[in-house]
Coordinates of C-alpha atoms and ligand atoms in Angstrom, one line a residue:
X361 CA -23.5 48.9 -7.8
X362 CA -21.6 48.5 -11.0
X363 CA -18.1 49.7 -12.0
X364 CA -19.6 52.9 -13.4
X365 CA -21.0 53.8 -10.0
X366 CA -17.6 53.5 -8.3
X367 CA -16.5 56.8 -6.9
X368 CA -13.4 58.3 -8.6
X369 CA -11.3 61.3 -7.7
X370 CA -7.9 62.8 -8.0
X371 CA -6.3 62.5 -4.6
X372 CA -4.7 65.8 -3.7
X373 CA -1.0 65.3 -3.1
X374 CA -0.5 68.0 -0.5
X375 CA -3.5 66.8 1.5
X376 CA -2.2 63.3 1.3
X377 CA 1.2 64.4 2.5
X378 CA -0.3 66.2 5.4
X379 CA -2.4 63.2 6.4
X380 CA 0.4 60.7 6.3
X381 CA 2.8 63.0 8.1
X382 CA 0.2 63.4 10.9
X383 CA -0.1 59.6 11.1
X384 CA 3.7 59.3 11.2
X385 CA 3.9 61.6 14.1
X386 CA 1.1 59.8 16.0
X387 CA 2.9 56.6 15.3
X388 CA 6.2 57.8 16.6
X389 CA 4.6 59.3 19.8
X390 CA 2.5 56.2 20.4
X391 CA 2.8 54.9 23.9
X392 CA 1.3 51.6 23.2
X393 CA 1.2 48.9 20.5
X394 CA -2.5 49.5 20.0
X395 CA -1.9 53.1 19.1
X396 CA 0.6 52.1 16.5
X397 CA -1.7 49.5 15.1
X398 CA -4.4 52.2 14.9
X399 CA -2.0 54.2 12.8
X400 CA -1.3 51.3 10.5
X401 CA -5.0 50.9 10.0
X402 CA -5.3 54.6 9.1
X403 CA -2.6 54.2 6.4
X404 CA -4.3 51.1 5.2
X405 CA -7.5 52.9 4.7
X406 CA -5.8 55.7 2.9
X407 CA -4.1 53.2 0.7
X408 CA -7.4 51.6 -0.3
X409 CA -8.6 55.0 -1.6
X410 CA -5.3 55.7 -3.4
X411 CA -4.9 52.3 -4.9
X412 CA -8.5 52.3 -6.1
X413 CA -8.4 55.7 -7.8
X414 CA -5.0 54.9 -9.3
X415 CA -6.3 51.5 -10.7
X416 CA -9.4 53.2 -12.1
X417 CA -7.4 55.9 -13.8
X418 CA -5.1 53.3 -15.4
X419 CA -7.9 51.0 -16.4
X420 CA -10.0 53.8 -18.0
X421 CA -7.1 54.7 -20.1
X422 CA -6.4 51.1 -21.1
X423 CA -10.0 50.9 -22.2
X424 CA -9.6 53.8 -24.6
X425 CA -6.1 55.1 -25.1
X426 CA -7.6 57.9 -27.4
X427 CA -9.7 59.3 -24.6
X428 CA -8.0 62.6 -23.7
X429 CA -9.7 62.9 -20.3
X430 CA -8.8 59.3 -19.3
X431 CA -5.2 60.0 -20.4
X432 CA -5.0 63.1 -18.2
X433 CA -6.2 61.2 -15.1
X434 CA -3.7 58.4 -15.7
X435 CA -0.9 60.9 -16.3
X436 CA -1.9 62.6 -13.0
X437 CA -1.6 59.4 -11.1
X438 CA 1.6 58.5 -12.9
X439 CA 3.1 61.9 -12.0
X440 CA 2.4 61.6 -8.3
X441 CA 3.4 58.0 -8.0
X442 CA 7.1 58.7 -7.0
X443 CA 5.9 61.2 -4.4
X444 CA 3.5 58.6 -3.0
X445 CA 6.3 56.1 -2.9
X446 CA 8.3 58.6 -0.9
X447 CA 5.4 59.1 1.5
X448 CA 5.0 55.4 2.1
X449 CA 8.8 55.1 2.4
X450 CA 8.7 57.6 5.3
X451 CA 6.0 55.7 7.1
X452 CA 7.7 52.4 6.4
X453 CA 10.9 53.8 8.0
X454 CA 9.2 54.6 11.3
X455 CA 7.3 51.3 11.2
X456 CA 10.6 49.5 10.7
X457 CA 12.0 51.1 13.8
X458 CA 8.9 50.5 15.9
X459 CA 9.5 49.5 19.5
X460 CA 6.3 47.4 19.4
X461 CA 7.5 45.3 16.5
X462 CA 6.6 42.0 18.2
X463 CA 3.0 43.2 18.8
X464 CA 2.7 44.2 15.1
X465 CA 4.0 40.7 14.1
X466 CA 1.5 39.1 16.5
X467 CA -1.3 41.1 14.8
X468 CA -0.4 40.7 11.1
X469 CA 2.2 38.0 10.8
X470 CA 5.8 38.3 9.6
X471 CA 5.2 39.1 6.0
X472 CA 4.0 42.6 6.5
X473 CA 7.3 43.8 8.1
X474 CA 9.4 41.6 5.9
X475 CA 8.0 43.2 2.8
X476 CA 8.5 46.6 4.3
X477 CA 12.1 45.8 5.0
X478 CA 12.7 44.8 1.4
X479 CA 10.8 47.8 0.0
X480 CA 12.8 50.2 2.1
X481 CA 15.9 49.2 0.2
X482 CA 14.3 50.1 -3.2
X483 CA 13.7 53.7 -2.5
X484 CA 15.5 56.9 -1.6
X485 CA 14.4 60.5 -2.2
X486 CA 17.4 60.8 -4.4
X487 CA 15.9 58.6 -7.1
X488 CA 12.4 60.2 -7.2
X489 CA 13.0 62.0 -10.5
X490 CA 14.6 58.9 -12.0
X491 CA 11.5 57.0 -11.1
X492 CA 9.3 59.6 -12.8
X493 CA 11.5 59.2 -15.9
X494 CA 11.1 55.4 -15.7
X495 CA 7.3 55.7 -15.7
X496 CA 7.4 58.0 -18.8
X497 CA 9.6 55.6 -20.7
X498 CA 7.3 52.7 -19.9
X499 CA 4.4 54.8 -21.1
X500 CA 6.2 55.5 -24.3
X501 CA 6.4 51.8 -25.0
X502 CA 2.6 51.4 -24.3
X503 CA 1.8 54.4 -26.5
X504 CA 3.9 53.1 -29.3
X505 CA 2.6 49.5 -29.3
X506 CA -1.0 50.2 -28.4
X507 CA -1.2 52.8 -31.2
X508 CA 0.2 50.4 -33.9
X509 CA -1.8 50.6 -37.0
X510 CA -0.8 47.7 -39.2
X511 CA -1.9 47.4 -42.8
X512 CA -2.8 43.9 -43.7
X513 CA -4.7 42.9 -46.9
X514 CA -6.0 46.5 -47.2
X515 CA -7.3 46.9 -43.7
X516 CA -5.8 48.4 -40.5
X517 CA -5.3 46.2 -37.5
X518 CA -3.8 46.7 -34.1
X519 CA -1.4 44.1 -32.7
X520 CA -4.1 42.0 -31.0
X521 CA -6.3 42.2 -34.0
X522 CA -3.7 40.5 -36.2
X523 CA -3.7 37.5 -33.8
X524 CA -6.3 35.3 -35.6
X525 CA -4.3 35.5 -38.8
X526 CA -1.1 34.3 -37.0
X527 CA -2.9 31.1 -36.1
X528 CA -4.7 30.6 -39.5
X529 CA -4.7 27.2 -41.1
X530 CA -3.3 28.7 -44.3
X531 CA 0.4 28.9 -44.0
X532 CA 0.6 31.8 -46.5
X533 CA -1.8 33.9 -44.4
X534 CA 0.2 33.0 -41.2
X535 CA 3.4 34.1 -42.8
X536 CA 2.1 37.2 -44.5
X537 CA 0.4 38.4 -41.3
X538 CA 3.6 37.9 -39.3
X539 CA 5.4 39.8 -42.0
X540 CA 3.0 42.7 -41.7
X541 CA 3.5 42.5 -37.9
X542 CA 7.3 42.6 -38.0
X543 CA 7.4 45.2 -40.8
X544 CA 5.8 47.4 -38.3
X545 CA 8.4 46.5 -35.7
X546 CA 11.1 47.1 -38.3
X547 CA 9.7 50.5 -39.1
X548 CA 9.8 51.4 -35.4
X549 CA 13.0 49.6 -34.6
X550 CA 14.9 52.7 -33.6
X551 CA 12.3 53.9 -31.2
X552 CA 11.9 50.4 -29.7
X553 CA 15.7 50.3 -29.3
X554 CA 15.9 53.8 -27.8
X555 CA 13.2 53.2 -25.2
X556 CA 14.8 50.0 -24.0
X557 CA 18.3 51.4 -24.0
X558 CA 17.2 54.3 -21.9
X559 CA 15.2 52.1 -19.6
X560 CA 18.2 49.8 -19.0
X561 CA 20.6 52.6 -18.3
X562 CA 18.2 54.4 -16.2
X563 CA 17.4 51.3 -14.1
X564 CA 21.2 50.7 -13.7
X565 CA 21.6 54.3 -12.5
X566 CA 18.7 54.0 -10.0
X567 CA 20.3 50.8 -8.7
X568 CA 23.8 52.3 -8.3
X569 CA 22.3 55.4 -6.6
X570 CA 20.6 53.1 -4.1
X571 CA 23.9 51.3 -3.4
X572 CA 23.3 48.2 -5.5
X573 CA 26.0 46.8 -7.8
X574 CA 23.5 46.7 -10.7
X575 CA 19.8 46.4 -11.3
X576 CA 19.5 42.7 -10.8
X577 CA 19.1 42.5 -7.0
X578 CA 17.0 45.7 -7.1
X579 CA 14.8 44.1 -9.6
X580 CA 14.3 41.1 -7.2
X581 CA 13.6 43.4 -4.3
X582 CA 11.1 45.4 -6.3
X583 CA 9.3 42.1 -6.9
X584 CA 9.3 41.6 -3.1
X585 CA 11.2 38.3 -3.4
X586 CA 12.2 37.2 0.0
X587 CA 13.0 33.5 -0.2
X588 CA 15.3 33.2 -3.2
X589 CA 17.8 35.1 -5.3
X590 CA 19.4 35.0 -8.7
X591 CA 21.4 31.9 -7.9
X592 CA 18.3 29.7 -7.2
X593 CA 16.7 31.1 -10.3
X594 CA 19.7 30.3 -12.4
X595 CA 19.7 26.7 -11.0
X596 CA 16.0 26.5 -11.9
X597 CA 16.7 27.7 -15.5
X598 CA 19.4 25.0 -15.7
X599 CA 16.9 22.3 -14.8
X600 CA 14.6 23.6 -17.5
X601 CA 17.4 23.2 -20.1
X602 CA 18.1 19.7 -18.9
X603 CA 14.6 18.4 -18.2
X604 CA 12.2 20.3 -20.5
X605 CA 14.1 21.4 -23.6
X606 CA 14.6 17.7 -24.8
X607 CA 10.8 17.0 -24.4
X608 CA 9.8 20.2 -26.2
X609 CA 12.2 19.4 -28.9
X610 CA 10.4 16.1 -29.3
X611 CA 7.1 17.8 -29.4
X612 CA 8.4 20.1 -32.1
X613 CA 9.3 17.0 -34.2
X614 CA 5.9 15.6 -33.6
X615 CA 4.3 18.8 -34.8
X616 CA 6.0 18.4 -38.2
X617 CA 4.1 15.1 -38.6
X618 CA 0.9 16.6 -37.4
X619 CA 1.1 19.6 -39.7
X620 CA 2.7 17.6 -42.6
X621 CA 5.6 20.0 -42.9
X622 CA 9.3 19.2 -43.4
X623 CA 10.5 22.2 -41.5
X624 CA 8.7 24.4 -39.0
X625 CA 9.2 28.1 -39.0
X626 CA 8.3 30.7 -36.4
X627 CA 5.0 31.4 -38.2
X628 CA 4.0 27.7 -37.9
X629 CA 2.7 28.3 -34.4
X630 CA -0.5 26.3 -34.9
X631 CA -0.9 22.9 -33.4
X632 CA -3.2 21.1 -35.8
X633 CA -3.4 20.8 -39.6
X634 CA -7.0 22.0 -39.6
X635 CA -6.3 24.8 -37.1
X636 CA -6.2 25.4 -33.4
X637 CA -9.3 24.8 -31.4
X638 CA -11.6 27.9 -31.5
X639 CA -14.2 28.8 -28.9
X640 CA -17.7 28.1 -30.2
X641 CA -20.0 31.0 -29.5
X642 CA -20.3 34.8 -29.3
X643 CA -18.5 36.6 -26.4
X644 CA -21.8 36.8 -24.6
X645 CA -22.4 33.1 -24.9
X646 CA -18.9 32.3 -23.7
X647 CA -19.4 34.5 -20.7
X648 CA -22.7 32.8 -19.9
X649 CA -21.1 29.4 -20.2
X650 CA -18.3 30.6 -17.9
X651 CA -20.9 31.7 -15.4
X652 CA -22.5 28.2 -15.4
X653 CA -19.1 26.6 -15.1
X654 CA -18.1 28.6 -12.1
X655 CA -21.4 27.7 -10.4
X656 CA -20.8 24.1 -11.0
X657 CA -17.2 24.3 -9.8
X658 CA -18.0 25.6 -6.3
X659 CA -20.3 27.9 -4.5
X660 CA -17.4 30.3 -3.9
X661 CA -16.5 30.6 -7.6
X662 CA -20.2 30.9 -8.5
X663 CA -20.8 33.9 -6.2
X664 CA -17.6 35.4 -7.4
X665 CA -18.4 35.2 -11.1
X666 CA -22.0 36.4 -10.6
X667 CA -20.5 39.6 -9.1
X668 CA -18.1 40.0 -12.0
X669 CA -21.0 39.8 -14.5
X670 CA -23.7 41.7 -12.5
X671 CA -21.4 44.5 -11.4
X672 CA -19.8 44.9 -14.9
X673 CA -16.3 44.1 -13.7
X674 CA -15.0 42.8 -17.1
X675 CA -14.1 44.5 -20.4
X676 CA -13.3 41.5 -22.6
X677 CA -13.6 42.1 -26.3
X678 CA -11.0 43.7 -28.6
X679 CA -11.8 47.0 -30.1
X680 CA -10.1 50.0 -31.6
X681 CA -8.1 52.1 -29.2
X682 CA -7.9 49.4 -26.5
X683 CA -4.6 48.7 -25.0
X684 CA -3.3 45.2 -26.1
X685 CA -3.1 42.3 -23.7
X686 CA -5.1 41.1 -20.7
X687 CA -4.7 41.7 -17.0
X688 CA -6.6 41.7 -13.7
X689 CA -6.6 44.8 -11.5
X690 CA -8.5 45.6 -8.3
X691 CA -10.3 48.3 -6.3
X692 CA -9.7 47.7 -2.7
X693 CA -12.1 50.4 -1.6
X694 CA -14.8 48.2 -2.9
X695 CA -13.2 44.8 -2.4
X696 CA -13.6 44.1 -6.1
X697 CA -11.3 42.9 -8.9
X698 CA -11.6 43.7 -12.6
X699 CA -10.7 41.7 -15.7
X700 CA -9.5 43.4 -18.9
X701 CA -8.7 41.5 -22.1
X702 CA -8.9 41.6 -25.9
X703 CA -11.1 38.7 -27.1
X704 CA -10.2 38.0 -30.7
X705 CA -11.9 34.6 -31.5
X706 CA -9.0 32.4 -30.5
X707 CA -8.7 29.8 -27.7
X708 CA -6.9 32.5 -25.8
X709 CA -10.3 34.1 -25.1
X710 CA -11.2 31.1 -22.9
X711 CA -7.8 31.2 -21.2
X712 CA -8.7 34.8 -20.2
X713 CA -11.9 33.5 -18.6
X714 CA -10.0 31.0 -16.6
X715 CA -6.5 32.6 -16.1
X716 CA -7.5 36.2 -15.4
X717 CA -10.5 34.9 -13.5
X718 CA -8.1 32.9 -11.3
X719 CA -6.3 36.1 -10.4
X720 CA -9.6 37.9 -9.8
X721 CA -10.9 35.0 -7.7
X722 CA -7.8 35.0 -5.5
X723 CA -8.1 38.7 -4.9
X724 CA -11.8 38.4 -4.2
X725 CA -11.1 35.6 -1.7
X726 CA -8.4 37.6 0.1
X727 CA -10.4 40.7 0.8
X728 CA -11.2 39.4 4.3
X729 CA -7.5 39.9 5.2
X730 CA -6.9 43.0 7.4
X731 CA -4.3 44.7 5.3
X732 CA -4.6 45.8 1.7
X733 CA -1.0 44.7 1.3
X734 CA -2.2 41.1 1.7
X735 CA -4.9 41.3 -1.0
X736 CA -2.3 40.2 -3.6
X737 CA 0.7 38.0 -3.1
X738 CA 4.1 38.5 -4.9
X739 CA 3.7 37.8 -8.6
X740 CA 5.2 34.3 -8.8
X741 CA 2.6 33.2 -6.2
X742 CA -0.2 35.1 -7.9
X743 CA 0.4 33.3 -11.1
X744 CA -0.3 30.0 -9.3
X745 CA -3.9 30.9 -8.8
X746 CA -4.4 31.9 -12.4
X747 CA -2.6 29.1 -14.1
X748 CA -4.1 26.5 -11.7
X749 CA -7.6 27.8 -12.5
X750 CA -6.9 27.0 -16.1
X751 CA -6.6 23.4 -15.0
X752 CA -9.4 23.3 -12.5
X753 CA -11.8 24.3 -15.2
X754 CA -10.8 21.5 -17.6
X755 CA -13.9 19.4 -17.0
X756 CA -16.0 22.3 -18.5
X757 CA -13.9 23.0 -21.5
X758 CA -16.4 21.0 -23.7
X759 CA -18.8 23.8 -23.1
X760 CA -16.5 26.2 -25.0
X761 CA -14.7 23.9 -27.4
X762 CA -17.3 21.2 -28.2
X763 CA -15.7 18.7 -30.6
X764 CA -12.3 20.5 -30.3
X765 CA -12.0 19.9 -26.5
X766 CA -9.3 17.2 -26.7
X767 CA -7.4 19.4 -29.1
X768 CA -7.6 22.2 -26.6
X769 CA -6.3 20.0 -23.8
X770 CA -3.3 18.9 -25.9
X771 CA -2.5 22.4 -26.9
X772 CA -2.9 23.6 -23.3
X773 CA -0.5 21.0 -21.9
X774 CA 2.1 21.0 -24.7
X775 CA 1.9 24.8 -24.8
X776 CA 2.4 25.2 -21.0
X777 CA 5.4 22.9 -21.1
X778 CA 6.8 24.6 -24.2
X779 CA 6.4 27.9 -22.5
X780 CA 9.0 27.0 -19.8
X781 CA 12.1 27.3 -22.1
X782 CA 10.8 30.5 -23.5
X783 CA 10.1 32.0 -20.0
X784 CA 13.6 30.9 -18.9
X785 CA 15.1 32.4 -22.0
X786 CA 13.5 35.8 -21.4
X787 CA 14.7 35.7 -17.8
X788 CA 18.3 34.7 -18.7
X789 CA 18.3 37.5 -21.3
X790 CA 17.3 40.1 -18.7
X791 CA 19.9 39.0 -16.3
X792 CA 22.5 39.4 -19.0
X793 CA 21.1 42.8 -20.1
X794 CA 21.2 44.3 -16.6
X795 CA 24.7 42.8 -15.9
X796 CA 25.9 44.6 -19.0
X797 CA 24.0 47.8 -19.1
X798 CA 26.4 49.5 -21.5
X799 CA 26.1 47.1 -24.5
X800 CA 24.5 48.3 -27.7
X801 CA 21.0 47.4 -29.0
X802 CA 22.7 45.3 -31.7
X803 CA 24.6 43.3 -29.0
X804 CA 21.4 42.7 -27.1
X805 CA 19.8 41.2 -30.2
X806 CA 22.8 39.0 -30.8
X807 CA 22.7 37.8 -27.3
X808 CA 19.0 37.0 -27.6
X809 CA 19.8 34.8 -30.6
X810 CA 22.6 33.1 -28.7
X811 CA 20.3 32.3 -25.7
X812 CA 17.5 31.1 -28.0
X813 CA 19.9 28.5 -29.4
X814 CA 20.2 27.1 -25.9
X815 CA 16.5 27.3 -24.8
X816 CA 14.7 27.0 -28.1
X817 CA 17.2 25.4 -30.6
X818 CA 14.2 24.5 -32.8
X819 CA 13.3 28.1 -33.6
X820 CA 13.7 29.2 -37.2
X821 CA 12.7 32.6 -38.6
X822 CA 13.0 31.9 -42.3
X823 CA 13.6 35.2 -44.1
X824 CA 11.4 37.3 -41.8
X825 CA 12.7 40.8 -41.3
X826 CA 13.4 42.1 -37.8
X827 CA 13.0 38.8 -35.9
X828 CA 15.7 36.9 -37.8
X829 CA 18.1 39.6 -36.4
X830 CA 17.0 38.9 -32.8
X831 CA 14.3 41.5 -32.3
X832 CA 11.4 39.2 -31.3
X833 CA 11.6 40.0 -27.6
X834 CA 10.8 43.6 -28.3
X835 CA 7.1 42.6 -28.6
X836 CA 7.2 41.2 -25.0
X837 CA 6.0 44.0 -22.9
X838 CA 7.2 42.5 -19.6
X839 CA 10.8 43.0 -20.8
X840 CA 10.2 46.8 -21.0
X841 CA 7.7 47.3 -18.2
X842 CA 8.1 44.6 -15.6
X843 CA 11.7 43.5 -15.5
X844 CA 12.4 40.0 -14.0
X845 CA 8.6 39.3 -13.9
X846 CA 8.9 36.6 -16.5
X847 CA 10.4 33.8 -14.5
X848 CA 7.4 34.0 -12.2
X849 CA 5.3 32.4 -14.9
X850 CA 7.6 29.4 -15.1
X851 CA 7.8 29.0 -11.3
X852 CA 4.0 29.3 -11.1
X853 CA 3.5 26.9 -14.0
X854 CA 5.6 24.3 -12.1
X855 CA 3.2 24.7 -9.2
X856 CA 0.0 24.8 -11.4
X857 CA 1.1 21.5 -13.0
X858 CA 1.2 20.0 -9.5
X859 CA -2.4 21.2 -8.9
X860 CA -3.4 19.6 -12.2
X861 CA -1.8 16.3 -11.2
X862 CA -3.5 16.4 -7.8
X863 CA -6.8 17.3 -9.3
X864 CA -6.6 14.4 -11.7
X865 CA -6.1 12.1 -8.6
X866 CA -8.4 13.7 -6.0
X867 CA -10.4 16.8 -6.9
X868 CA -11.8 17.5 -3.5
X869 CA -8.6 17.8 -1.6
X870 CA -6.9 19.6 -4.5
X871 CA -9.7 22.2 -4.6
X872 CA -9.5 22.6 -0.8
X873 CA -5.8 23.3 -1.0
X874 CA -6.4 25.8 -3.8
X875 CA -9.1 27.6 -1.8
X876 CA -6.8 27.8 1.2
X877 CA -4.1 29.3 -1.1
X878 CA -6.5 31.9 -2.5
X879 CA -7.7 32.9 0.9
X880 CA -4.1 33.3 2.2
X881 CA -3.6 36.1 -0.4
X882 CA -0.2 37.8 0.2
X883 CA 0.0 37.1 3.9
X884 CA 2.9 34.7 3.3
X885 CA 6.0 34.6 1.1
X886 CA 6.1 32.5 -2.1
X887 CA 7.8 29.4 -0.7
X888 CA 5.5 29.5 2.4
X889 CA 2.4 29.8 0.2
X890 CA 3.5 26.9 -1.8
X891 CA 4.0 24.9 1.4
X892 CA 0.5 26.0 2.6
X893 CA -1.0 24.7 -0.7
X894 CA 0.8 21.4 0.0
X895 CA 2.9 21.7 -3.2
X896 CA 6.6 21.2 -3.7
X897 CA 8.7 24.3 -4.2
X898 CA 10.1 24.6 -7.7
X899 CA 13.5 25.2 -6.1
X900 CA 13.5 21.8 -4.4
X901 CA 15.6 19.2 -6.1
X902 CA 13.5 16.8 -8.1
X903 CA 10.4 19.0 -8.1
X904 CA 10.6 20.0 -11.8
X905 CA 11.8 16.5 -12.7
X906 CA 8.7 14.8 -11.1
X907 CA 6.3 17.3 -12.7
X908 CA 7.8 16.9 -16.1
X909 CA 7.7 13.1 -15.9
X910 CA 3.9 13.2 -15.3
X911 CA 3.4 15.8 -18.1
X912 CA 5.5 13.8 -20.5
X913 CA 3.6 10.6 -19.7
X914 CA 0.3 12.4 -20.4
X915 CA 1.6 13.7 -23.7
X916 CA 2.9 10.2 -24.7
X917 CA -0.4 8.6 -23.9
X918 CA -2.3 11.2 -25.9
X919 CA -3.5 9.8 -29.2
X920 CA -2.7 12.6 -31.5
X921 CA -4.3 10.7 -34.4
X922 CA -7.7 10.8 -32.6
X923 CA -8.1 14.6 -32.9
Ligands
ZN1244 ZN1 -1.4 36.1 -14.9

């Protein structure tokens, strides 16, 4: 069976309501724990269908945003999504009041009910129409950015298609291509501002309607975070400023020497004078190499990747009409994940084959768990699997980068470390935005520049329109579509670095811990998953400091002149 053979249909909303209402009434009238567990299984089975069709509708549209039929299917699932949330909310309420709670915990562990308790706070029928509006606005952003046609040197490009010029060895090409990019943003500034302004105010309204003070705590609850809050995150960001910013600052100075430039601007994002490492080979060759790599890494990853290839569960190469970006989704009805990306000839293509494959491998490894809710963990935990896979596959990078392998490793480590201040800046910015929902678009951009001077004091935009006025974050889709997601990457990176360190010392035990983590899926909360994987929690004192020490030592020992 391949992806094209997967069954797809539009779930009928009225029928679904009827079915869930029946299950709810069975659940309420159940005289035994077993009867209630039976009802949970029925909802789970319904969810597998619903989530599968919804994911397929969304994926098919991402694969071709000009396909009218695909758009109609996605729109349909978008339109019923708040009603479905309402349905689940109704079931969750009776579940939450179950007299057999202990038996349910004995069967599924604590996480299932804990997550339900959090999720109950995030919904009320009163906000259903506001949720519909939120989905529309998020789609407006996708439509606008995915449909971008940017003229560069006489040809039209989409945003992903411009990528290779941004990392060109010729500074003039880098600058001009970025200018083309941000001219497009400048031309669409008002619309970008409007969409975000509406989203922020709408989210604030949803939060207040639900009884929250503002969107921040609701944002955390939507992410299903159960073991930490804004205070812990703020403390973590502070550590990034103290421990990481000085090292990244040093790397920035080192880059001036490497590139032979007196001053670095935003468009000097390359790492080496003769260019960043590029994968050697056609997309098909790269995929074949990845298949060999996953066979050599472990029997589990070998089986997994064979299925991804043989069942056509990947759409990797950039083409016209494809939504930008890369992601992993899943079809629980078939116990299969799917990888979507936009290969464009940069080293990022390989990171897709490791990062997104890490997500996919975790999902694939978790399908033995009894509840579909456990097939994915919360996002900060999910990014551990993907970012760690980037490191576990290091010994095979010469397959892809040949003579550029050492360059790739340097870029990977220095890039991952440099990412932490950026990630923290995006997070800090969002906290401020949702604390101050009434400020103007201009004030948001000013605030961005102010925060940048703390987290990335080395950033300079030269005379480039739009970004010199603080608009760069408007290209970051998470800020529009997945509020508060961004810090997850930094928390997970801190964990992935630990896997890298362990793997350097003792591969077998590191890999075993990683497998255990993948198999646990979402059956535990973030901090408990971290514990299961025998890692330190990023919120623990000294955790980041120890990680950064090791990373810094590696960077200091790296002979930059040798590459
Ligand atoms: Zn990811």
